[in-house]
Amino acid sequence: MGKAFVIAVDGPGGAGKGELTKRLAKELGYDLLDSGAIYRVLAYAVRKAGLAMFDEDSIVQEAQVLSLSFEIQDDGVHVFLGDEDVSKAIRTEECGLNASKVAPHPLVRQALLQRQRDFAKEPGLVADGRDMGTIVFPDAQVKIFLDASPEVRAKRRVLQLEQAGKEADFDLILQEITERDERDRNRPVAPLKPAEDALILDSTNMSIEEVFNTAMDYIKSKQQ
């Protein structure tokens, strides 16, 4: 990781990692790595190429040639697959589910590991993911595990979809979140779990401001 100060933020989908990490990166002037986007882009590329989600060898080959880049624009961070802006396409429920299917493959994770570590440059990095503090950046100076109940995370997703003018089925989304949690927490390689030295934050009954302030206080204590 060099001299870069790394803040690893892990946790299940819908816990608020995206909003927290964006605020932290903006406040600190650090780069941002959305590791989930990397797996989503890979899942999108795999689907686009017509490959099966269980065909590990083919997925590894796709991962090795994945042309991925992040570009900061006025409305946020955009993700590109080659020249194609896939920022919206990779945020669908289907793509999220496919990402959680390709992610458990050991050789796939190995292929993408160094690419994620290369994001750690001065002055610092805020890394958003599920195994940032346990696998990708085990020596990160700050590790945070952000969690929330499945029901609250489903409500947040429903609200997000409705605000985007899309229909949302709470029961279906809750079921998908529960199934994804089951896969992520019990996969044999890099399961979703807090690092032993992580600060655990449960955002079920916390506002984003409360989560942000708590995280910033903890980061400042580690920077001293």
PDB file of C-alpha atoms in Angstrom, residues 53-220:
ATOM      1  CA  MET A  53     -22.012 -17.198 -14.182  1.00  0.00           C
ATOM      2  CA  PHE A  54     -20.630 -20.566 -13.034  1.00  0.00           C
ATOM      3  CA  ASP A  55     -17.978 -20.858 -15.785  1.00  0.00           C
ATOM      4  CA  GLU A  56     -14.996 -19.828 -13.651  1.00  0.00           C
ATOM      5  CA  ASP A  57     -12.320 -20.234 -16.330  1.00  0.00           C
ATOM      6  CA  SER A  58     -14.146 -18.011 -18.808  1.00  0.00           C
ATOM      7  CA  ILE A  59     -14.927 -15.421 -16.137  1.00  0.00           C
ATOM      8  CA  VAL A  60     -11.244 -15.303 -15.126  1.00  0.00           C
ATOM      9  CA  GLN A  61     -10.279 -14.669 -18.754  1.00  0.00           C
ATOM     10  CA  GLU A  62     -12.836 -11.870 -18.896  1.00  0.00           C
ATOM     11  CA  ALA A  63     -11.479 -10.408 -15.626  1.00  0.00           C
ATOM     12  CA  GLN A  64      -7.933 -10.387 -16.954  1.00  0.00           C
ATOM     13  CA  VAL A  65      -8.864  -8.201 -19.930  1.00  0.00           C
ATOM     14  CA  LEU A  66     -11.468  -6.070 -18.162  1.00  0.00           C
ATOM     15  CA  SER A  67     -11.048  -2.457 -19.284  1.00  0.00           C
ATOM     16  CA  LEU A  68     -12.291  -0.644 -16.171  1.00  0.00           C
ATOM     17  CA  SER A  69     -11.969   3.017 -15.246  1.00  0.00           C
ATOM     18  CA  PHE A  70     -13.557   5.536 -12.873  1.00  0.00           C
ATOM     19  CA  GLU A  71     -14.217   9.134 -13.862  1.00  0.00           C
ATOM     20  CA  ILE A  72     -15.336  11.868 -11.469  1.00  0.00           C
ATOM     21  CA  GLN A  73     -18.034  14.062 -13.017  1.00  0.00           C
ATOM     22  CA  ASP A  74     -20.311  16.791 -11.679  1.00  0.00           C
ATOM     23  CA  ASP A  75     -23.044  14.298 -10.752  1.00  0.00           C
ATOM     24  CA  GLY A  76     -20.731  11.796  -9.099  1.00  0.00           C
ATOM     25  CA  VAL A  77     -18.355   8.981  -9.956  1.00  0.00           C
ATOM     26  CA  HIS A  78     -18.985   7.327 -13.322  1.00  0.00           C
ATOM     27  CA  VAL A  79     -17.819   3.813 -14.147  1.00  0.00           C
ATOM     28  CA  PHE A  80     -16.637   2.865 -17.614  1.00  0.00           C
ATOM     29  CA  LEU A  81     -16.218  -0.501 -19.328  1.00  0.00           C
ATOM     30  CA  GLY A  82     -13.949   0.489 -22.168  1.00  0.00           C
ATOM     31  CA  ASP A  83     -15.659   3.543 -23.669  1.00  0.00           C
ATOM     32  CA  GLU A  84     -19.125   2.551 -22.402  1.00  0.00           C
ATOM     33  CA  ASP A  85     -20.525   4.386 -19.387  1.00  0.00           C
ATOM     34  CA  VAL A  86     -22.060   1.534 -17.406  1.00  0.00           C
ATOM     35  CA  SER A  87     -22.769   3.514 -14.224  1.00  0.00           C
ATOM     36  CA  LYS A  88     -26.536   2.942 -14.424  1.00  0.00           C
ATOM     37  CA  ALA A  89     -26.458  -0.486 -16.044  1.00  0.00           C
ATOM     38  CA  ILE A  90     -24.413  -2.023 -13.223  1.00  0.00           C
ATOM     39  CA  ARG A  91     -26.741  -0.704 -10.509  1.00  0.00           C
ATOM     40  CA  THR A  92     -29.712  -2.901 -11.415  1.00  0.00           C
ATOM     41  CA  GLU A  93     -30.854  -5.614  -9.019  1.00  0.00           C
ATOM     42  CA  GLU A  94     -30.075  -8.240 -11.663  1.00  0.00           C
ATOM     43  CA  CYS A  95     -26.496  -7.047 -12.063  1.00  0.00           C
ATOM     44  CA  GLY A  96     -26.063  -6.958  -8.286  1.00  0.00           C
ATOM     45  CA  LEU A  97     -27.242 -10.542  -7.985  1.00  0.00           C
ATOM     46  CA  ASN A  98     -24.956 -11.638 -10.823  1.00  0.00           C
ATOM     47  CA  ALA A  99     -22.024  -9.853  -9.166  1.00  0.00           C
ATOM     48  CA  SER A 100     -22.561 -11.874  -5.989  1.00  0.00           C
ATOM     49  CA  LYS A 101     -22.481 -15.035  -8.144  1.00  0.00           C
ATOM     50  CA  VAL A 102     -19.184 -14.309  -9.897  1.00  0.00           C
ATOM     51  CA  ALA A 103     -17.459 -12.885  -6.791  1.00  0.00           C
ATOM     52  CA  PRO A 104     -17.108 -16.175  -4.833  1.00  0.00           C
ATOM     53  CA  HIS A 105     -14.933 -17.819  -7.521  1.00  0.00           C
ATOM     54  CA  PRO A 106     -11.399 -17.963  -5.993  1.00  0.00           C
ATOM     55  CA  LEU A 107      -9.533 -17.428  -9.277  1.00  0.00           C
ATOM     56  CA  VAL A 108     -11.777 -14.495 -10.176  1.00  0.00           C
ATOM     57  CA  ARG A 109     -11.037 -12.777  -6.872  1.00  0.00           C
ATOM     58  CA  GLN A 110      -7.328 -13.418  -7.338  1.00  0.00           C
ATOM     59  CA  ALA A 111      -7.415 -11.863 -10.806  1.00  0.00           C
ATOM     60  CA  LEU A 112      -9.007  -8.674  -9.486  1.00  0.00           C
ATOM     61  CA  LEU A 113      -7.088  -8.411  -6.195  1.00  0.00           C
ATOM     62  CA  GLN A 114      -4.000  -6.546  -7.411  1.00  0.00           C
ATOM     63  CA  ARG A 115      -6.112  -4.212  -9.530  1.00  0.00           C
ATOM     64  CA  GLN A 116      -7.912  -3.092  -6.381  1.00  0.00           C
ATOM     65  CA  ARG A 117      -4.679  -2.671  -4.403  1.00  0.00           C
ATOM     66  CA  ASP A 118      -3.276  -0.438  -7.128  1.00  0.00           C
ATOM     67  CA  PHE A 119      -5.845   2.212  -6.172  1.00  0.00           C
ATOM     68  CA  ALA A 120      -4.001   2.870  -2.894  1.00  0.00           C
ATOM     69  CA  LYS A 121      -1.962   5.989  -3.656  1.00  0.00           C
ATOM     70  CA  GLU A 122      -1.092   9.177  -1.794  1.00  0.00           C
ATOM     71  CA  PRO A 123      -2.609  11.095  -0.157  1.00  0.00           C
ATOM     72  CA  GLY A 124      -5.053   8.319   0.692  1.00  0.00           C
ATOM     73  CA  LEU A 125      -7.859   5.973  -0.328  1.00  0.00           C
ATOM     74  CA  VAL A 126     -11.361   5.223   0.910  1.00  0.00           C
ATOM     75  CA  ALA A 127     -12.208   1.664  -0.144  1.00  0.00           C
ATOM     76  CA  ASP A 128     -15.826   0.513  -0.210  1.00  0.00           C
ATOM     77  CA  GLY A 129     -16.518  -3.216  -0.305  1.00  0.00           C
ATOM     78  CA  ARG A 130     -17.107  -6.494   1.459  1.00  0.00           C
ATOM     79  CA  ASP A 131     -13.557  -7.715   2.059  1.00  0.00           C
ATOM     80  CA  MET A 132     -11.519  -4.501   1.974  1.00  0.00           C
ATOM     81  CA  GLY A 133     -10.326  -4.777   5.580  1.00  0.00           C
ATOM     82  CA  THR A 134      -9.966  -8.553   5.684  1.00  0.00           C
ATOM     83  CA  ILE A 135      -8.421  -9.440   2.313  1.00  0.00           C
ATOM     84  CA  VAL A 136      -7.638  -6.518   0.004  1.00  0.00           C
ATOM     85  CA  PHE A 137      -6.156  -4.056   2.525  1.00  0.00           C
ATOM     86  CA  PRO A 138      -5.438  -6.103   5.676  1.00  0.00           C
ATOM     87  CA  ASP A 139      -2.970  -3.424   6.825  1.00  0.00           C
ATOM     88  CA  ALA A 140      -5.374  -0.509   6.366  1.00  0.00           C
ATOM     89  CA  GLN A 141      -4.929   2.142   9.041  1.00  0.00           C
ATOM     90  CA  VAL A 142      -8.713   2.384   9.499  1.00  0.00           C
ATOM     91  CA  LYS A 143     -11.244  -0.429   9.187  1.00  0.00           C
ATOM     92  CA  ILE A 144     -14.976   0.116   9.522  1.00  0.00           C
ATOM     93  CA  PHE A 145     -17.753  -2.469   9.224  1.00  0.00           C
ATOM     94  CA  LEU A 146     -21.093  -0.799   8.476  1.00  0.00           C
ATOM     95  CA  ASP A 147     -24.178  -2.933   9.012  1.00  0.00           C
ATOM     96  CA  ALA A 148     -27.981  -2.556   9.227  1.00  0.00           C
ATOM     97  CA  SER A 149     -30.960  -4.877   9.507  1.00  0.00           C
ATOM     98  CA  PRO A 150     -32.177  -6.525   6.267  1.00  0.00           C
ATOM     99  CA  GLU A 151     -35.585  -4.850   6.679  1.00  0.00           C
ATOM    100  CA  VAL A 152     -34.101  -1.360   6.911  1.00  0.00           C
ATOM    101  CA  ARG A 153     -31.816  -2.008   3.973  1.00  0.00           C
ATOM    102  CA  ALA A 154     -34.795  -3.198   1.910  1.00  0.00           C
ATOM    103  CA  LYS A 155     -36.768  -0.058   2.828  1.00  0.00           C
ATOM    104  CA  ARG A 156     -33.840   2.118   1.751  1.00  0.00           C
ATOM    105  CA  ARG A 157     -33.626   0.321  -1.586  1.00  0.00           C
ATOM    106  CA  VAL A 158     -37.370   0.690  -2.165  1.00  0.00           C
ATOM    107  CA  LEU A 159     -37.149   4.419  -1.447  1.00  0.00           C
ATOM    108  CA  GLN A 160     -34.168   4.742  -3.761  1.00  0.00           C
ATOM    109  CA  LEU A 161     -36.022   3.035  -6.605  1.00  0.00           C
ATOM    110  CA  GLU A 162     -39.217   5.016  -6.047  1.00  0.00           C
ATOM    111  CA  GLN A 163     -37.280   8.284  -6.063  1.00  0.00           C
ATOM    112  CA  ALA A 164     -35.870   7.210  -9.428  1.00  0.00           C
ATOM    113  CA  GLY A 165     -39.417   6.730 -10.700  1.00  0.00           C
ATOM    114  CA  LYS A 166     -39.271   2.935 -10.658  1.00  0.00           C
ATOM    115  CA  GLU A 167     -41.626   0.398  -9.142  1.00  0.00           C
ATOM    116  CA  ALA A 168     -40.343  -1.539  -6.145  1.00  0.00           C
ATOM    117  CA  ASP A 169     -41.602  -4.679  -4.414  1.00  0.00           C
ATOM    118  CA  PHE A 170     -40.494  -4.619  -0.763  1.00  0.00           C
ATOM    119  CA  ASP A 171     -40.980  -8.353  -0.166  1.00  0.00           C
ATOM    120  CA  LEU A 172     -39.042  -9.289  -3.294  1.00  0.00           C
ATOM    121  CA  ILE A 173     -36.187  -6.908  -2.489  1.00  0.00           C
ATOM    122  CA  LEU A 174     -36.043  -8.164   1.106  1.00  0.00           C
ATOM    123  CA  GLN A 175     -35.855 -11.740  -0.171  1.00  0.00           C
ATOM    124  CA  GLU A 176     -33.042 -10.829  -2.600  1.00  0.00           C
ATOM    125  CA  ILE A 177     -31.104  -9.030   0.150  1.00  0.00           C
ATOM    126  CA  THR A 178     -31.482 -11.994   2.510  1.00  0.00           C
ATOM    127  CA  GLU A 179     -30.323 -14.446  -0.151  1.00  0.00           C
ATOM    128  CA  ARG A 180     -27.369 -12.236  -1.086  1.00  0.00           C
ATOM    129  CA  ASP A 181     -26.376 -11.940   2.581  1.00  0.00           C
ATOM    130  CA  GLU A 182     -26.491 -15.713   2.906  1.00  0.00           C
ATOM    131  CA  ARG A 183     -24.180 -16.158  -0.087  1.00  0.00           C
ATOM    132  CA  ASP A 184     -21.776 -13.395   0.927  1.00  0.00           C
ATOM    133  CA  ARG A 185     -21.475 -14.369   4.590  1.00  0.00           C
ATOM    134  CA  ASN A 186     -21.058 -18.101   3.942  1.00  0.00           C
ATOM    135  CA  ARG A 187     -18.921 -18.230   0.819  1.00  0.00           C
ATOM    136  CA  PRO A 188     -15.691 -20.212   1.324  1.00  0.00           C
ATOM    137  CA  VAL A 189     -13.453 -17.453  -0.056  1.00  0.00           C
ATOM    138  CA  ALA A 190     -13.353 -13.972   1.538  1.00  0.00           C
ATOM    139  CA  PRO A 191     -16.714 -14.193   3.330  1.00  0.00           C
ATOM    140  CA  LEU A 192     -18.420 -10.995   4.442  1.00  0.00           C
ATOM    141  CA  LYS A 193     -17.350 -10.408   8.038  1.00  0.00           C
ATOM    142  CA  PRO A 194     -15.791  -7.627  10.122  1.00  0.00           C
ATOM    143  CA  ALA A 195     -12.001  -7.501  10.400  1.00  0.00           C
ATOM    144  CA  GLU A 196     -10.891  -8.272  13.957  1.00  0.00           C
ATOM    145  CA  ASP A 197      -9.727  -4.681  14.438  1.00  0.00           C
ATOM    146  CA  ALA A 198     -12.676  -2.998  12.695  1.00  0.00           C
ATOM    147  CA  LEU A 199     -15.010  -0.421  14.193  1.00  0.00           C
ATOM    148  CA  ILE A 200     -18.492  -1.924  13.866  1.00  0.00           C
ATOM    149  CA  LEU A 201     -21.275   0.561  13.152  1.00  0.00           C
ATOM    150  CA  ASP A 202     -24.932  -0.495  13.011  1.00  0.00           C
ATOM    151  CA  SER A 203     -26.770   2.141  10.970  1.00  0.00           C
ATOM    152  CA  THR A 204     -30.228   0.637  11.513  1.00  0.00           C
ATOM    153  CA  ASN A 205     -31.266   3.513  13.769  1.00  0.00           C
ATOM    154  CA  MET A 206     -28.638   6.066  12.723  1.00  0.00           C
ATOM    155  CA  SER A 207     -28.820   8.919  10.217  1.00  0.00           C
ATOM    156  CA  ILE A 208     -26.084   9.275   7.630  1.00  0.00           C
ATOM    157  CA  GLU A 209     -24.872  12.352   9.517  1.00  0.00           C
ATOM    158  CA  GLU A 210     -24.510  10.325  12.722  1.00  0.00           C
ATOM    159  CA  VAL A 211     -22.668   7.554  10.878  1.00  0.00           C
ATOM    160  CA  PHE A 212     -20.393  10.062   9.125  1.00  0.00           C
ATOM    161  CA  ASN A 213     -19.554  11.953  12.319  1.00  0.00           C
ATOM    162  CA  THR A 214     -18.812   8.741  14.217  1.00  0.00           C
ATOM    163  CA  ALA A 215     -16.594   7.494  11.391  1.00  0.00           C
ATOM    164  CA  MET A 216     -14.737  10.813  11.122  1.00  0.00           C
ATOM    165  CA  ASP A 217     -14.057  10.900  14.864  1.00  0.00           C
ATOM    166  CA  TYR A 218     -12.639   7.388  14.652  1.00  0.00           C
ATOM    167  CA  ILE A 219     -10.488   8.246  11.614  1.00  0.00           C
ATOM    168  CA  LYS A 220      -9.089  11.325  13.312  1.00  0.00           C
TER     169      LYS A 220
END
